[in-house]
Every structure is written in C-alpha cells, then in structure tokens.
Tab-separated table of N, CA, C and O in Angstrom:
chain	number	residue	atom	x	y	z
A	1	UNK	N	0.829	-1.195	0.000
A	1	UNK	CA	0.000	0.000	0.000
A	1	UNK	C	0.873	1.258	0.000
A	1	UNK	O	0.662	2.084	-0.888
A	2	UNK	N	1.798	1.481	0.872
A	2	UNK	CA	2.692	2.422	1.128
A	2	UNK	C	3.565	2.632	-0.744
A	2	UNK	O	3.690	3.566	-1.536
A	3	UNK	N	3.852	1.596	-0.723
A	3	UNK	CA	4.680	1.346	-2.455
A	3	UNK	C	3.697	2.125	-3.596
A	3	UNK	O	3.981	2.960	-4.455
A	4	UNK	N	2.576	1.564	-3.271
A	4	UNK	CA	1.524	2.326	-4.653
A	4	UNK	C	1.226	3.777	-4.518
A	4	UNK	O	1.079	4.608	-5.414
A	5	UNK	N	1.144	3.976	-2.766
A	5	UNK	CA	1.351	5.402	-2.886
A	5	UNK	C	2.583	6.597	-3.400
A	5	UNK	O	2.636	7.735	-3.868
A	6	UNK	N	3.546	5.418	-2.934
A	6	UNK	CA	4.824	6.275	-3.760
A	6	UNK	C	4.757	6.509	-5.204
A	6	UNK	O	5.163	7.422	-5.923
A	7	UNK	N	4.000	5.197	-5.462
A	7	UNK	CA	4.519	5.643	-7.123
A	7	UNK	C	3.211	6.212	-7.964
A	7	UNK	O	3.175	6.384	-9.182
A	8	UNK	N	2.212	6.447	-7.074
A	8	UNK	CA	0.995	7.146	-7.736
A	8	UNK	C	1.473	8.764	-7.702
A	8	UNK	O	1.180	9.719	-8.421
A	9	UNK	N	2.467	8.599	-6.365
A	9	UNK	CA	2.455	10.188	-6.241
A	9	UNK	C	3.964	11.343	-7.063
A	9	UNK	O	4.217	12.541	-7.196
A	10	UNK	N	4.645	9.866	-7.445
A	10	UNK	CA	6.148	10.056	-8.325
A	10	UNK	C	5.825	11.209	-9.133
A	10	UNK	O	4.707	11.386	-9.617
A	11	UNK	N	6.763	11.961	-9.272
A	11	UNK	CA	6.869	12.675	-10.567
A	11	UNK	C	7.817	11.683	-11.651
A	11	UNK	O	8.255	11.977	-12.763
A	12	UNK	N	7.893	10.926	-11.190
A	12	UNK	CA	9.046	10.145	-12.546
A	12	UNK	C	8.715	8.970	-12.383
A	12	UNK	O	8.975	8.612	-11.234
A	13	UNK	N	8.180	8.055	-13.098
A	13	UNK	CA	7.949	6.639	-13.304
A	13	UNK	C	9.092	5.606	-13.631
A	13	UNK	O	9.494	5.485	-14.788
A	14	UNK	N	9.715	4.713	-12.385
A	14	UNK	CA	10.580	3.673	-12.867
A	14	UNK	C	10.475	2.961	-13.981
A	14	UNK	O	9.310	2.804	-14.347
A	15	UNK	N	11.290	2.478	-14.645
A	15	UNK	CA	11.837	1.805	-15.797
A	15	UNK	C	10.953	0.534	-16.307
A	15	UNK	O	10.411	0.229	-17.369
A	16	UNK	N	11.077	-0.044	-15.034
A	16	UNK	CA	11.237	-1.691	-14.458
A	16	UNK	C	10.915	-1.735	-13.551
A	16	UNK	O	11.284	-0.674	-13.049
A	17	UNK	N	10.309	-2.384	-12.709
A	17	UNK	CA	9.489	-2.523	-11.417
A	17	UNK	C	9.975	-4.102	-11.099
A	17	UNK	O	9.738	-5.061	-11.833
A	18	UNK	N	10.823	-4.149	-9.638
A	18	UNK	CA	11.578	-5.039	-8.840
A	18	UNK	C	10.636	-5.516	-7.926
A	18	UNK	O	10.527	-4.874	-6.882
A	19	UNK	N	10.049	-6.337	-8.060
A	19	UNK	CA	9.767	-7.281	-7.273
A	19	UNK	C	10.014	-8.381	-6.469
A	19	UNK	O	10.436	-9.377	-7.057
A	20	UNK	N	9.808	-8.471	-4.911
A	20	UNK	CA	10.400	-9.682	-4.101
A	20	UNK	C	9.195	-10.395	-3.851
A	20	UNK	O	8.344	-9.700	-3.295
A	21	UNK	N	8.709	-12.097	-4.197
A	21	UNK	CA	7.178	-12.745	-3.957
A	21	UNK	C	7.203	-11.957	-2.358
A	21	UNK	O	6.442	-11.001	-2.203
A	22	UNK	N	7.913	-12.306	-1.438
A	22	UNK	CA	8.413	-12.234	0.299
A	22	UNK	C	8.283	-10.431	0.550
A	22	UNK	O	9.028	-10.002	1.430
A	23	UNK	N	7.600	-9.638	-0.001
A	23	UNK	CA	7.615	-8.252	0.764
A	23	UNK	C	7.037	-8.661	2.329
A	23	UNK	O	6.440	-9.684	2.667
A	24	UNK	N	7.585	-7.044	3.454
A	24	UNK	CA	6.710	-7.592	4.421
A	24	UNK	C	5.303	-6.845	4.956
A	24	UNK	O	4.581	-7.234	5.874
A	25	UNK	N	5.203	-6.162	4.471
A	25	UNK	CA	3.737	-6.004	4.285
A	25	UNK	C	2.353	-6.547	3.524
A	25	UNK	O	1.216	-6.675	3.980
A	26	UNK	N	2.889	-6.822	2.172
A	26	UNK	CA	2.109	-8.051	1.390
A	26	UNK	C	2.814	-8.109	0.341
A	26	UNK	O	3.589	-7.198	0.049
A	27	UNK	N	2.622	-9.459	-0.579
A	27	UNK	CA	3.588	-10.071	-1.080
A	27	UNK	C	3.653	-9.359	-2.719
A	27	UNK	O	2.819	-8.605	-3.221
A	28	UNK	N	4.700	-9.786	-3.219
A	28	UNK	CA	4.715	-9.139	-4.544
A	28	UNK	C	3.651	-9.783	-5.831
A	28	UNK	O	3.604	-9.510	-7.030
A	29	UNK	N	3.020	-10.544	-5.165
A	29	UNK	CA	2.005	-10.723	-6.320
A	29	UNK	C	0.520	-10.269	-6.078
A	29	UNK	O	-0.378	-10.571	-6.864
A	30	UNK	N	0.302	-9.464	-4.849
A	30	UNK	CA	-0.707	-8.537	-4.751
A	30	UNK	C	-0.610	-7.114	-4.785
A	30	UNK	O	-1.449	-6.213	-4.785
A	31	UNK	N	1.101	-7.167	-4.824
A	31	UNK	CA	1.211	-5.502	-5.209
A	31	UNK	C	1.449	-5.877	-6.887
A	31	UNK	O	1.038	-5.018	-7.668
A	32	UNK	N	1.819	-6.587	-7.229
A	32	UNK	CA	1.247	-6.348	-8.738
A	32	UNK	C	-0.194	-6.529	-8.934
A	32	UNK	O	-0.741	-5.862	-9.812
A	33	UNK	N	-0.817	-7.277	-8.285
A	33	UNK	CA	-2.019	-7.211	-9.059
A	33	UNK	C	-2.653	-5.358	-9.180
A	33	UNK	O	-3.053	-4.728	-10.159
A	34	UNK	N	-2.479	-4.901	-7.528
A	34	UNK	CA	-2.595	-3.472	-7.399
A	34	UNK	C	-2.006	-2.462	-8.762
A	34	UNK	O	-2.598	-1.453	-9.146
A	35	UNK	N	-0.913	-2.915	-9.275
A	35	UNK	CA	-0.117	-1.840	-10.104
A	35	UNK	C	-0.972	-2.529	-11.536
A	35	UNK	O	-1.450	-1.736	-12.347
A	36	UNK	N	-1.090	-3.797	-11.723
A	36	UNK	CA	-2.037	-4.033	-12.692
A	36	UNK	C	-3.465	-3.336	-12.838
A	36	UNK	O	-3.865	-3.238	-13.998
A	37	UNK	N	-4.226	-2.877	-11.914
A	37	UNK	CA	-5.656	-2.307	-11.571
A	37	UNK	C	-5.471	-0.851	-12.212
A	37	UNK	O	-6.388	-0.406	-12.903
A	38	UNK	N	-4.329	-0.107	-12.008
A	38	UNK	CA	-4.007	1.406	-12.104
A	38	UNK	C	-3.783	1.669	-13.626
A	38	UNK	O	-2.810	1.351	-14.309
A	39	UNK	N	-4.827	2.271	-13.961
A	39	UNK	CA	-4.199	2.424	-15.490
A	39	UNK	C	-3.269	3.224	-15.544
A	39	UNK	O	-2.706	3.188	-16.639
A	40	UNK	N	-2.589	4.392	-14.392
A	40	UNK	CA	-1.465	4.192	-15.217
A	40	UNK	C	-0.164	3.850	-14.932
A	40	UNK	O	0.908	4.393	-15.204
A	41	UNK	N	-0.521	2.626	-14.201
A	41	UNK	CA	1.016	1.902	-13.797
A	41	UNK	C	1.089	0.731	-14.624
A	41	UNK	O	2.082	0.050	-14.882
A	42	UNK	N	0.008	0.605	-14.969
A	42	UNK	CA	-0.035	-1.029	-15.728
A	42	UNK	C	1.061	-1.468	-16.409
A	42	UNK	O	1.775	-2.464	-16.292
A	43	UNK	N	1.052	-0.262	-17.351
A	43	UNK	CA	2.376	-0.675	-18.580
A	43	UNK	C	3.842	-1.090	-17.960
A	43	UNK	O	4.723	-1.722	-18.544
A	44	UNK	N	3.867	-0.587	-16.667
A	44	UNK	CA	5.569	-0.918	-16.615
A	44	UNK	C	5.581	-2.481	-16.240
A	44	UNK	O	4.862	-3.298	-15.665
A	45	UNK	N	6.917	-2.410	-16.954
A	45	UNK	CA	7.117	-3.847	-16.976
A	45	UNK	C	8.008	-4.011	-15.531
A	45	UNK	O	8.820	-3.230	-15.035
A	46	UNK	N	7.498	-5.433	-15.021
A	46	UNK	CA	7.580	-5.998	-14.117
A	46	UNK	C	8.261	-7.335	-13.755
A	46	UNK	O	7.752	-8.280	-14.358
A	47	UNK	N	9.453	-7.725	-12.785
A	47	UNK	CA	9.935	-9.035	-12.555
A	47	UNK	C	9.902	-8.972	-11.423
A	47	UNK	O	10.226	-7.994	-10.749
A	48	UNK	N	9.316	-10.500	-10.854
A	48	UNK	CA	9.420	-11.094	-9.761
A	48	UNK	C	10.488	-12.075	-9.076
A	48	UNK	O	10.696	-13.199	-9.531
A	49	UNK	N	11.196	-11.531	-7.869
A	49	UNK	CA	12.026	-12.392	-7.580
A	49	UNK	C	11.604	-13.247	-7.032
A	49	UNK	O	10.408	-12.993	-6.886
A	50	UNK	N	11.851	-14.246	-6.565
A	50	UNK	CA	11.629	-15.704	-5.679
A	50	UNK	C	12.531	-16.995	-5.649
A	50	UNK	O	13.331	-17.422	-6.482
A	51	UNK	N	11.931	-17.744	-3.737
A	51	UNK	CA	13.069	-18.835	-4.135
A	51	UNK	C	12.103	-20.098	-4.322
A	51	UNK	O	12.369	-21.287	-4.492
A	52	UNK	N	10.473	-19.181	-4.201
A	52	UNK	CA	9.584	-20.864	-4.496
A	52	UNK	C	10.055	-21.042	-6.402
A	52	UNK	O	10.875	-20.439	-7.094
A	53	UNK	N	9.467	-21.711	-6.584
A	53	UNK	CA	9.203	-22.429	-8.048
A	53	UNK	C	7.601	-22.128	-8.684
A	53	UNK	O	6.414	-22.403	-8.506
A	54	UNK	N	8.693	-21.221	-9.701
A	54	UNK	CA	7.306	-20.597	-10.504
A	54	UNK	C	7.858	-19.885	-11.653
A	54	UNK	O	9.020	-19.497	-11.765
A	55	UNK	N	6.689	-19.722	-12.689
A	55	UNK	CA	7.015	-19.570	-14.229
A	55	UNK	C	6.606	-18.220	-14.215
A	55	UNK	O	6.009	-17.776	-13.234
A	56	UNK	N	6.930	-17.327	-15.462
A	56	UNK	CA	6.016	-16.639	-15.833
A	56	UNK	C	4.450	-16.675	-16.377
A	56	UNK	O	3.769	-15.657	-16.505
A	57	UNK	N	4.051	-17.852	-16.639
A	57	UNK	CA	2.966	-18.296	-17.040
A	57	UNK	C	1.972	-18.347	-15.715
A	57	UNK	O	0.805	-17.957	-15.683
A	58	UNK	N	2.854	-19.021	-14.458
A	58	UNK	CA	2.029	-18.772	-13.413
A	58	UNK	C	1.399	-17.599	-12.952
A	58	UNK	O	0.441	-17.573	-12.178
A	59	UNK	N	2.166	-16.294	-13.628
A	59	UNK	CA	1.831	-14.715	-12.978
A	59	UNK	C	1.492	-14.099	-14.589
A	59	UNK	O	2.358	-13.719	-15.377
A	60	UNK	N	0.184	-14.110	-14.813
A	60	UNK	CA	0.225	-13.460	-16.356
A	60	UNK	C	0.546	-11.720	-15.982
A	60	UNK	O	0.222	-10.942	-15.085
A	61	UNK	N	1.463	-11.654	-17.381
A	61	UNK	CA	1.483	-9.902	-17.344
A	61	UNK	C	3.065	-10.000	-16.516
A	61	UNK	O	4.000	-9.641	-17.232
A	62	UNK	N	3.407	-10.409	-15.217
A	62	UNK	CA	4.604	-10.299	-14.718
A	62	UNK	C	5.888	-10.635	-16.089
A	62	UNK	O	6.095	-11.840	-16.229
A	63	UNK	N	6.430	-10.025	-16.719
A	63	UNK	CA	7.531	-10.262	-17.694
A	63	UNK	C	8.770	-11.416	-17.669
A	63	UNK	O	9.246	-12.091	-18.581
A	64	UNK	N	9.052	-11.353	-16.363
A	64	UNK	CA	9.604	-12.313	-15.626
A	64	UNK	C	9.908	-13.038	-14.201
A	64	UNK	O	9.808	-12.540	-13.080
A	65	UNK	N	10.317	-14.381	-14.568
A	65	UNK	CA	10.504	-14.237	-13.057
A	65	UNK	C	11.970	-14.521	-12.735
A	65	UNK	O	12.660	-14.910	-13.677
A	66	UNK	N	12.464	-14.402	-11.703
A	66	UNK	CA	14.101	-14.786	-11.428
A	66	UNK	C	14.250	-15.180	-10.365
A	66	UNK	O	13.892	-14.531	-9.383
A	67	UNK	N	14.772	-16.253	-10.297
A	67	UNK	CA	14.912	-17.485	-9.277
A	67	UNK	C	16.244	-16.924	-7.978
A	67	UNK	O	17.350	-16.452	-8.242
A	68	UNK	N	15.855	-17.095	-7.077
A	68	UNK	CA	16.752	-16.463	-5.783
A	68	UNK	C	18.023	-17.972	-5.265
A	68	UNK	O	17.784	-19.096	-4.824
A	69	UNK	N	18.853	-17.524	-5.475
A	69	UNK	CA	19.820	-16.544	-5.455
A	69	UNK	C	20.440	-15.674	-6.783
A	69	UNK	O	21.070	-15.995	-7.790
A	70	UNK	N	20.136	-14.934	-6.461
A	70	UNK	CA	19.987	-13.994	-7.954
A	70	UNK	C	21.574	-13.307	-8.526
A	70	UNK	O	22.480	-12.623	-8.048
A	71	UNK	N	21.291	-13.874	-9.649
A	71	UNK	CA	22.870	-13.601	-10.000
A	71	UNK	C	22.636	-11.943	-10.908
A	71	UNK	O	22.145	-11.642	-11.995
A	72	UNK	N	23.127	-11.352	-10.050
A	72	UNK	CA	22.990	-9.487	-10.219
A	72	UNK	C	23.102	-9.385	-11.982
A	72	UNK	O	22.083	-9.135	-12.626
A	73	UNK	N	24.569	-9.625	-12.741
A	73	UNK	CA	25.013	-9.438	-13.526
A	73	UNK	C	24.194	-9.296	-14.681
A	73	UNK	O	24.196	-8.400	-15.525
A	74	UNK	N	23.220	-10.716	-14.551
A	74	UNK	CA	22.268	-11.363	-15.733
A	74	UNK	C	20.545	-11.040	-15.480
A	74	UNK	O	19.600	-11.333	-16.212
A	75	UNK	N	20.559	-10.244	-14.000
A	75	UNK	CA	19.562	-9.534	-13.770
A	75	UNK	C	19.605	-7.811	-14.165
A	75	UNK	O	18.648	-7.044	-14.276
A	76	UNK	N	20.869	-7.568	-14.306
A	76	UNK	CA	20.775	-5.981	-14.830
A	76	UNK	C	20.440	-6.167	-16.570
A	76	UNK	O	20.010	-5.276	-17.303
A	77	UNK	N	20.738	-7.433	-16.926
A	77	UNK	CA	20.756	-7.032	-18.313
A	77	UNK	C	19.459	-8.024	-18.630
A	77	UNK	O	19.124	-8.049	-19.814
A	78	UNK	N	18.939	-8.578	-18.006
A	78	UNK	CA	17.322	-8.727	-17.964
A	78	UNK	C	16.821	-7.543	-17.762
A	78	UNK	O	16.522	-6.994	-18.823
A	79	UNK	N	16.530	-6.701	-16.483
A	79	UNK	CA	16.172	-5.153	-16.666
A	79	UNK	C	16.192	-4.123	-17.249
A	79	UNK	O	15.498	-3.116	-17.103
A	80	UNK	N	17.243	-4.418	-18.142
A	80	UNK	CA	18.192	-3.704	-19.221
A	80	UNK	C	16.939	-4.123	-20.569
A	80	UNK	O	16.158	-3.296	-21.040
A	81	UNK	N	17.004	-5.237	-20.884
A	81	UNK	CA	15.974	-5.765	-21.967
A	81	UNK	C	14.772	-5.009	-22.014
A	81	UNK	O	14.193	-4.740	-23.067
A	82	UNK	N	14.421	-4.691	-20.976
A	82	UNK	CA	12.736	-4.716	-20.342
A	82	UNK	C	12.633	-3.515	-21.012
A	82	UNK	O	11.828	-3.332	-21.925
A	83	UNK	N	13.622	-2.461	-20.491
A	83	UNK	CA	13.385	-0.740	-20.469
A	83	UNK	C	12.694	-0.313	-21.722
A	83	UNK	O	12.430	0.875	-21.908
C-alpha cells in the first residue's frame, strides 16, 4: 500500500518494477495485481524475484521471473531488456 502510494504520487515513473514474492507487508504478487488495476502503472514492466518455483505463465502480465539466489550481472541485463 505504502509502495503504490509512492509511485501514484512520483513525478518520474521507474523503468522496471523489482519485485520480491516475500515483501513484508504483502507479497509481490498482490502488489502487482494493485499496479495491474491502475491504469497508469499497468504498462511498466515488471519481474518477480523468488526462491519458491514458478514460471512466468504462473503470474500473467509479470515479464519475468528470477529465481533467488539472484545472480545481479544477468539480472541488470534482464532489466536492461525490459526498459
């Protein structure tokens, strides 16, 4: 909740939107669904980190997902793709 308010109230819209499934307020697949609802956050593209087991197919619309322990290098240039 706190997250959507930040970025409803941004003057500058991130790139790429970082997602952890494990936030601790609620998890990253109900703050996407939230940023999915907003027309105008929808469009940014979105990856989910995690160490359960799961596809992109499991999260429609999420772009990707990336398996924890996350190797930085091949995640900047996944984010890099997205922009």
């Amino acid at each position: 909740a706190e997250a959507m308010t930040h970025l409803r109230l941004s003057s500058s819209l991130p790139d790429v939107i970082l997602l952890d499934y494990l936030m601790p307020l609620e998890n990253g697949i109900s703050f996407w669904y939230a940023l999915n609802d907003d027309y105008n956050l929808c469009h940014l593209p979105t990856v989910l980190m995690t160490a359960h087991e799961m596809s992109p197919i499991n999260v429609i619309g999420v772009r990707a997902v990336v398996k924890k322990p996350i190797d930085e290098e091949a995640l900047l240039v996944l984010m890099n793709t997205l922009r």
